[in-house]
Coordinates of C-alpha atoms and ligand atoms in Angstrom, one line a residue:
X1 CA 134.1 8.2 69.7
X2 CA 133.1 4.6 70.5
X3 CA 136.7 3.8 71.6
X4 CA 136.6 6.7 74.0
X5 CA 133.3 5.5 75.5
X6 CA 134.8 2.0 76.2
X7 CA 137.9 3.6 77.8
X8 CA 135.6 5.6 80.0
X9 CA 133.8 2.5 81.2
X10 CA 137.0 0.7 81.8
X11 CA 138.2 3.6 84.0
X12 CA 135.0 3.5 86.0
X13 CA 135.4 -0.2 86.6
X14 CA 138.9 0.0 87.8
X15 CA 138.1 2.9 90.1
X16 CA 135.0 1.1 91.5
X17 CA 137.2 -1.9 92.5
X18 CA 139.6 0.4 94.2
X19 CA 136.9 2.3 96.0
X20 CA 135.4 -1.0 97.2
X21 CA 138.7 -2.0 98.7
X22 CA 139.0 1.4 100.4
X23 CA 135.5 1.3 101.9
X24 CA 136.1 -2.2 103.2
X25 CA 139.2 -1.0 105.0
X26 CA 137.3 1.9 106.6
X27 CA 134.5 -0.3 107.7
X28 CA 136.6 -2.6 109.8
X29 CA 136.4 -2.1 113.6
X30 CA 139.5 -2.6 115.8
X31 CA 138.9 -5.6 118.1
X32 CA 139.0 -5.5 121.9
X33 CA 137.9 -1.8 122.3
X34 CA 135.1 -0.8 124.5
X35 CA 133.6 2.5 125.8
X36 CA 131.3 3.5 128.6
X37 CA 127.6 3.6 127.5
X38 CA 127.3 7.3 128.5
X39 CA 130.3 8.3 126.5
X40 CA 129.3 6.4 123.5
X41 CA 125.7 7.8 123.7
X42 CA 127.0 11.4 123.8
X43 CA 129.4 10.6 121.0
X44 CA 126.5 9.2 119.0
X45 CA 124.5 12.4 119.6
X46 CA 127.4 14.5 118.6
X47 CA 128.1 12.4 115.5
X48 CA 124.4 12.6 114.5
X49 CA 124.7 16.5 114.7
X50 CA 127.9 16.4 112.8
X51 CA 126.4 14.1 110.2
X52 CA 123.9 16.8 109.2
X53 CA 125.5 20.1 110.3
X54 CA 125.3 22.4 107.3
X55 CA 127.6 25.3 106.5
X56 CA 128.1 27.4 103.4
X57 CA 131.7 28.1 102.6
X58 CA 132.4 30.9 100.1
X59 CA 135.4 29.7 98.0
X60 CA 135.2 32.3 95.3
X61 CA 133.1 35.4 95.3
X62 CA 134.5 37.1 92.2
X63 CA 133.6 37.7 88.5
X64 CA 135.8 37.5 85.4
X65 CA 137.9 40.4 86.8
X66 CA 140.9 38.8 88.4
X67 CA 140.9 40.5 91.8
X68 CA 143.4 38.6 93.9
X69 CA 141.1 38.6 96.9
X70 CA 138.1 37.4 95.0
X71 CA 138.6 34.0 93.4
X72 CA 136.4 32.8 90.5
X73 CA 132.8 31.9 91.5
X74 CA 132.7 28.7 93.6
X75 CA 130.7 27.9 96.7
X76 CA 130.8 24.8 98.9
X77 CA 127.8 23.5 100.8
X78 CA 129.2 21.3 103.5
X79 CA 126.8 18.8 105.2
X80 CA 128.3 16.6 107.9
X81 CA 131.5 15.2 106.5
X82 CA 130.5 15.7 102.9
X83 CA 131.1 18.7 100.6
X84 CA 129.1 19.7 97.5
X85 CA 130.5 22.4 95.2
X86 CA 128.5 24.9 93.1
X87 CA 130.7 26.2 90.2
X88 CA 134.4 25.9 89.8
X89 CA 135.8 29.2 88.9
X90 CA 139.6 29.7 88.7
X91 CA 141.3 29.0 92.0
X92 CA 138.7 26.6 93.3
X93 CA 140.9 23.8 94.5
X94 CA 143.4 26.1 96.2
X95 CA 140.6 28.1 97.9
X96 CA 139.1 24.7 99.0
X97 CA 142.5 23.7 100.4
X98 CA 142.7 27.0 102.3
X99 CA 139.2 26.4 103.8
X100 CA 140.4 22.9 104.8
X101 CA 143.4 24.4 106.6
X102 CA 141.2 26.9 108.3
X103 CA 139.0 24.2 109.9
X104 CA 136.8 22.6 107.3
X105 CA 138.6 19.4 106.4
X106 CA 135.6 18.3 104.3
X107 CA 137.1 20.6 101.7
X108 CA 140.5 18.8 101.4
X109 CA 141.0 18.2 97.7
X110 CA 140.4 14.4 97.8
X111 CA 136.9 15.1 99.2
X112 CA 135.8 17.2 96.2
X113 CA 133.7 14.5 94.7
X114 CA 130.4 16.2 93.8
X115 CA 129.8 19.4 92.0
X116 CA 127.0 21.4 90.3
X117 CA 127.5 23.9 87.6
X118 CA 125.2 26.9 87.1
X119 CA 126.3 27.7 83.5
X120 CA 129.2 27.4 81.1
X121 CA 130.6 31.0 81.3
X122 CA 134.4 30.8 81.7
X123 CA 134.5 32.6 85.1
X124 CA 132.5 29.7 86.5
X125 CA 134.3 26.9 84.7
X126 CA 137.9 27.9 84.2
X127 CA 138.8 25.9 87.3
X128 CA 137.3 22.7 85.8
X129 CA 140.6 21.1 84.7
X130 CA 141.9 21.9 88.2
X131 CA 138.9 20.3 89.8
X132 CA 139.2 17.2 87.6
X133 CA 142.9 16.8 87.8
X134 CA 144.4 18.1 91.0
X135 CA 142.3 16.1 93.5
X136 CA 142.8 13.0 91.3
X137 CA 146.6 13.4 91.5
X138 CA 146.1 13.8 95.3
X139 CA 144.3 10.5 95.4
X140 CA 140.6 11.2 94.9
X141 CA 138.8 8.3 93.4
X142 CA 135.9 9.8 91.4
X143 CA 134.1 13.0 90.6
X144 CA 130.5 13.5 89.6
X145 CA 129.4 16.8 88.1
X146 CA 125.9 18.0 87.2
X147 CA 125.0 20.9 85.1
X148 CA 123.2 22.3 82.0
X149 CA 123.6 21.0 78.5
X150 CA 127.2 21.3 77.3
X151 CA 128.8 20.1 80.5
X152 CA 129.3 16.6 79.1
X153 CA 130.9 18.0 76.0
X154 CA 133.2 20.3 78.0
X155 CA 134.2 17.4 80.2
X156 CA 135.1 15.3 77.2
X157 CA 137.3 18.1 75.8
X158 CA 139.0 18.7 79.1
X159 CA 139.9 15.0 79.4
X160 CA 141.1 15.0 75.8
X161 CA 143.2 18.2 76.3
X162 CA 145.0 16.6 79.2
X163 CA 145.1 13.1 77.8
X164 CA 148.9 13.0 77.7
X165 CA 149.2 14.0 81.3
X166 CA 146.5 11.4 82.3
X167 CA 148.4 8.7 80.3
X168 CA 151.8 9.4 81.9
X169 CA 150.4 9.5 85.4
X170 CA 148.5 6.3 85.0
X171 CA 150.8 4.2 83.0
X172 CA 154.1 5.7 84.1
X173 CA 156.0 5.3 87.4
X174 CA 153.4 7.4 89.3
X175 CA 150.9 4.5 88.9
X176 CA 147.9 6.7 89.6
X177 CA 144.6 5.0 89.7
X178 CA 142.3 5.5 86.8
X179 CA 140.7 8.9 86.4
X180 CA 136.9 8.9 86.8
X181 CA 135.1 12.1 86.0
X182 CA 131.4 11.6 85.2
X183 CA 129.5 14.6 83.8
X184 CA 125.7 14.7 83.8
X185 CA 123.8 17.1 81.6
X186 CA 120.6 17.5 83.6
X187 CA 117.2 19.2 83.3
X188 CA 115.5 21.4 85.9
X189 CA 114.1 19.5 88.8
X190 CA 115.7 17.4 91.5
X191 CA 119.0 16.5 90.1
X192 CA 120.7 14.9 93.0
X193 CA 119.7 13.3 96.3
X194 CA 121.4 11.4 99.0
X195 CA 120.8 10.9 102.8
X196 CA 122.1 14.4 103.5
X197 CA 120.9 16.6 100.8
X198 CA 118.4 17.2 98.1
X199 CA 119.5 19.4 95.2
X200 CA 117.0 21.1 92.9
X201 CA 118.1 22.9 89.7
X202 CA 115.9 25.6 88.3
X203 CA 116.3 27.8 85.2
X204 CA 117.4 31.4 85.6
X205 CA 117.5 34.1 82.8
X206 CA 121.1 34.9 81.9
X207 CA 121.1 36.8 78.7
X208 CA 121.6 34.6 75.6
X209 CA 122.5 31.4 77.4
X210 CA 119.9 28.8 76.4
X211 CA 120.3 27.2 79.8
X212 CA 121.6 28.6 83.1
X213 CA 120.7 27.2 86.5
X214 CA 120.2 28.3 90.1
X215 CA 120.2 25.6 92.7
X216 CA 118.3 25.0 95.9
X217 CA 119.9 22.7 98.6
X218 CA 117.7 21.2 101.2
X219 CA 119.6 19.6 104.1
X220 CA 118.4 18.5 107.5
X221 CA 119.5 21.9 109.0
X222 CA 119.1 24.4 106.2
X223 CA 117.6 25.5 103.0
X224 CA 120.0 27.3 100.7
X225 CA 119.3 29.0 97.3
X226 CA 122.2 30.1 95.1
X227 CA 121.5 32.3 92.1
X228 CA 124.4 31.6 89.8
X229 CA 124.4 34.5 87.2
X230 CA 121.0 35.8 86.5
X231 CA 118.9 38.8 85.7
X232 CA 115.9 39.2 88.1
X233 CA 114.4 35.7 88.3
X234 CA 110.9 34.7 89.3
X235 CA 112.3 31.2 89.8
X236 CA 114.5 32.4 92.5
X237 CA 111.6 34.0 94.2
X238 CA 109.6 30.8 93.9
X239 CA 112.5 28.6 95.3
X240 CA 113.2 30.8 98.3
X241 CA 109.7 30.7 100.0
X242 CA 111.3 30.6 102.5
X243 CA 115.0 29.8 102.5
X244 CA 117.6 30.2 105.3
X245 CA 120.4 31.4 103.1
X246 CA 120.0 33.2 99.7
X247 CA 123.3 33.6 97.9
X248 CA 122.8 36.0 95.1
X249 CA 124.9 37.9 92.5
X250 CA 124.7 41.7 92.1
X251 CA 126.1 44.7 90.3
X252 CA 126.0 48.3 91.3
X253 CA 124.4 50.6 88.7
X254 CA 127.3 53.0 89.3
X255 CA 129.9 50.4 88.0
X256 CA 131.0 50.5 84.4
X257 CA 132.1 47.8 82.0
X258 CA 134.4 48.0 78.9
X259 CA 131.8 47.0 76.2
X260 CA 129.8 49.0 73.8
X261 CA 126.3 48.8 75.4
X262 CA 127.1 47.5 78.8
X263 CA 123.8 48.8 80.3
X264 CA 121.7 46.6 78.0
X265 CA 124.1 43.7 78.6
X266 CA 123.7 44.1 82.3
X267 CA 119.9 44.3 82.3
X268 CA 119.7 41.1 80.4
X269 CA 122.4 39.1 82.2
X270 CA 122.7 40.4 85.8
X271 CA 120.8 41.8 88.8
X272 CA 121.3 45.4 90.1
X273 CA 121.4 46.3 93.8
X274 CA 117.8 47.7 93.7
X275 CA 116.5 44.7 91.8
X276 CA 118.2 42.4 94.4
X277 CA 116.6 44.4 97.2
X278 CA 113.2 43.8 95.6
X279 CA 113.9 40.0 95.3
X280 CA 115.0 39.9 99.0
X281 CA 111.8 41.7 100.0
X282 CA 109.8 39.1 98.2
X283 CA 111.7 36.1 99.5
X284 CA 112.7 37.2 103.0
X285 CA 115.7 34.9 103.4
X286 CA 117.2 34.3 106.8
X287 CA 120.3 35.9 105.5
X288 CA 121.1 37.3 102.1
X289 CA 124.7 36.7 101.1
X290 CA 125.8 38.8 98.1
X291 CA 128.5 37.4 95.9
X292 CA 129.7 37.7 92.3
X293 CA 129.8 41.4 93.1
X294 CA 130.5 43.4 89.9
X295 CA 131.5 46.8 90.9
X296 CA 134.2 48.9 89.4
X297 CA 133.2 52.5 89.2
X298 CA 135.0 55.4 87.6
X299 CA 137.1 55.8 90.8
X300 CA 138.0 52.1 91.2
X301 CA 136.4 49.3 93.2
X302 CA 133.0 50.1 94.6
X303 CA 133.2 49.6 98.3
X304 CA 131.1 47.0 100.1
X305 CA 129.4 49.7 102.2
X306 CA 128.1 51.4 99.0
X307 CA 126.6 48.1 97.8
X308 CA 125.0 47.6 101.2
X309 CA 123.7 51.2 101.1
X310 CA 122.2 50.6 97.7
X311 CA 120.5 47.4 98.8
X312 CA 119.5 48.8 102.1
X313 CA 117.5 51.6 100.6
X314 CA 114.6 49.3 100.2
X315 CA 115.6 46.1 101.9
X316 CA 116.0 46.0 105.7
X317 CA 116.6 42.3 106.4
X318 CA 120.0 40.7 107.2
X319 CA 122.4 41.1 104.3
X320 CA 126.2 40.7 104.0
X321 CA 128.6 41.2 101.2
X322 CA 130.4 37.8 101.0
X323 CA 134.1 37.3 100.8
X324 CA 136.3 34.3 100.0
X325 CA 136.6 31.8 102.8
X326 CA 133.7 33.2 104.8
X327 CA 131.4 30.6 106.4
X328 CA 127.6 31.0 106.8
Ligands
LIG401 ZN1 129.8 35.0 86.2
LIG402 ZN1 127.6 34.2 83.5

């Protein structure tokens, strides 16, 4: 245990040195270059807009069911040149790479440096080894992840499970830099803040999980609330008063699940379309983006327009059923 701790500190130290060298290189300005004042002023205005421009990129809108067009739950909040992930369901790094190719370079794998976890259910975490390892192999220097109790433990075990890979890649001919993945078990409240974003975690009720979080992101341009997995939550109502974007899970009451008492399970763990409509009426988000859509009825997948009809019975604001790689 103690030995592992020291090893972790050593990794951090090596990575910090390398990061410093990299930052120093980036900061250097080529000599002998000048621009007209007007051009540099408009460039400065553009870059200040770019610095704070916020978009929500849906990387995975699925559930445990492995629909090929719905990757495991993962959402990116992109502010200026920086990306912040919420959850890392299976497929997260490849969906992020797809988003980068489609015009959001902030989601190139080496930029996946900060992530927040809603809860430890496997559909939200099965991409964790991928998030830790793949961007590192591609050259990312460090990763910080924030989430409920149990995240640090999971991180330790992932690193341990892949320790032979990590050893070969760092001490063998690949000569990768040290792997730095820092996990932070956090409590509700402001869990992260930098010059672009403030991130607030709040508790949501998700069945027997002792701790599951939703998050609110405040950026210069937008306020975004993401539910994670939850039954109807007063905390979500309280944190979206108002918010520009509410990203919320849902199930259709017509869908079925292969477990003995799925109706009780659902009531305690998730939010139905009519319950979501009520939440939307109480929060009035600029746009409601529905994700983690559980919907397999007796005749196959429940179509999006049925979900929209169910929500639209009592909610008449702007609502969309989110799909992977859409941007809001
Ligand atoms: Zn889930
Ligand atoms: Zn869950």
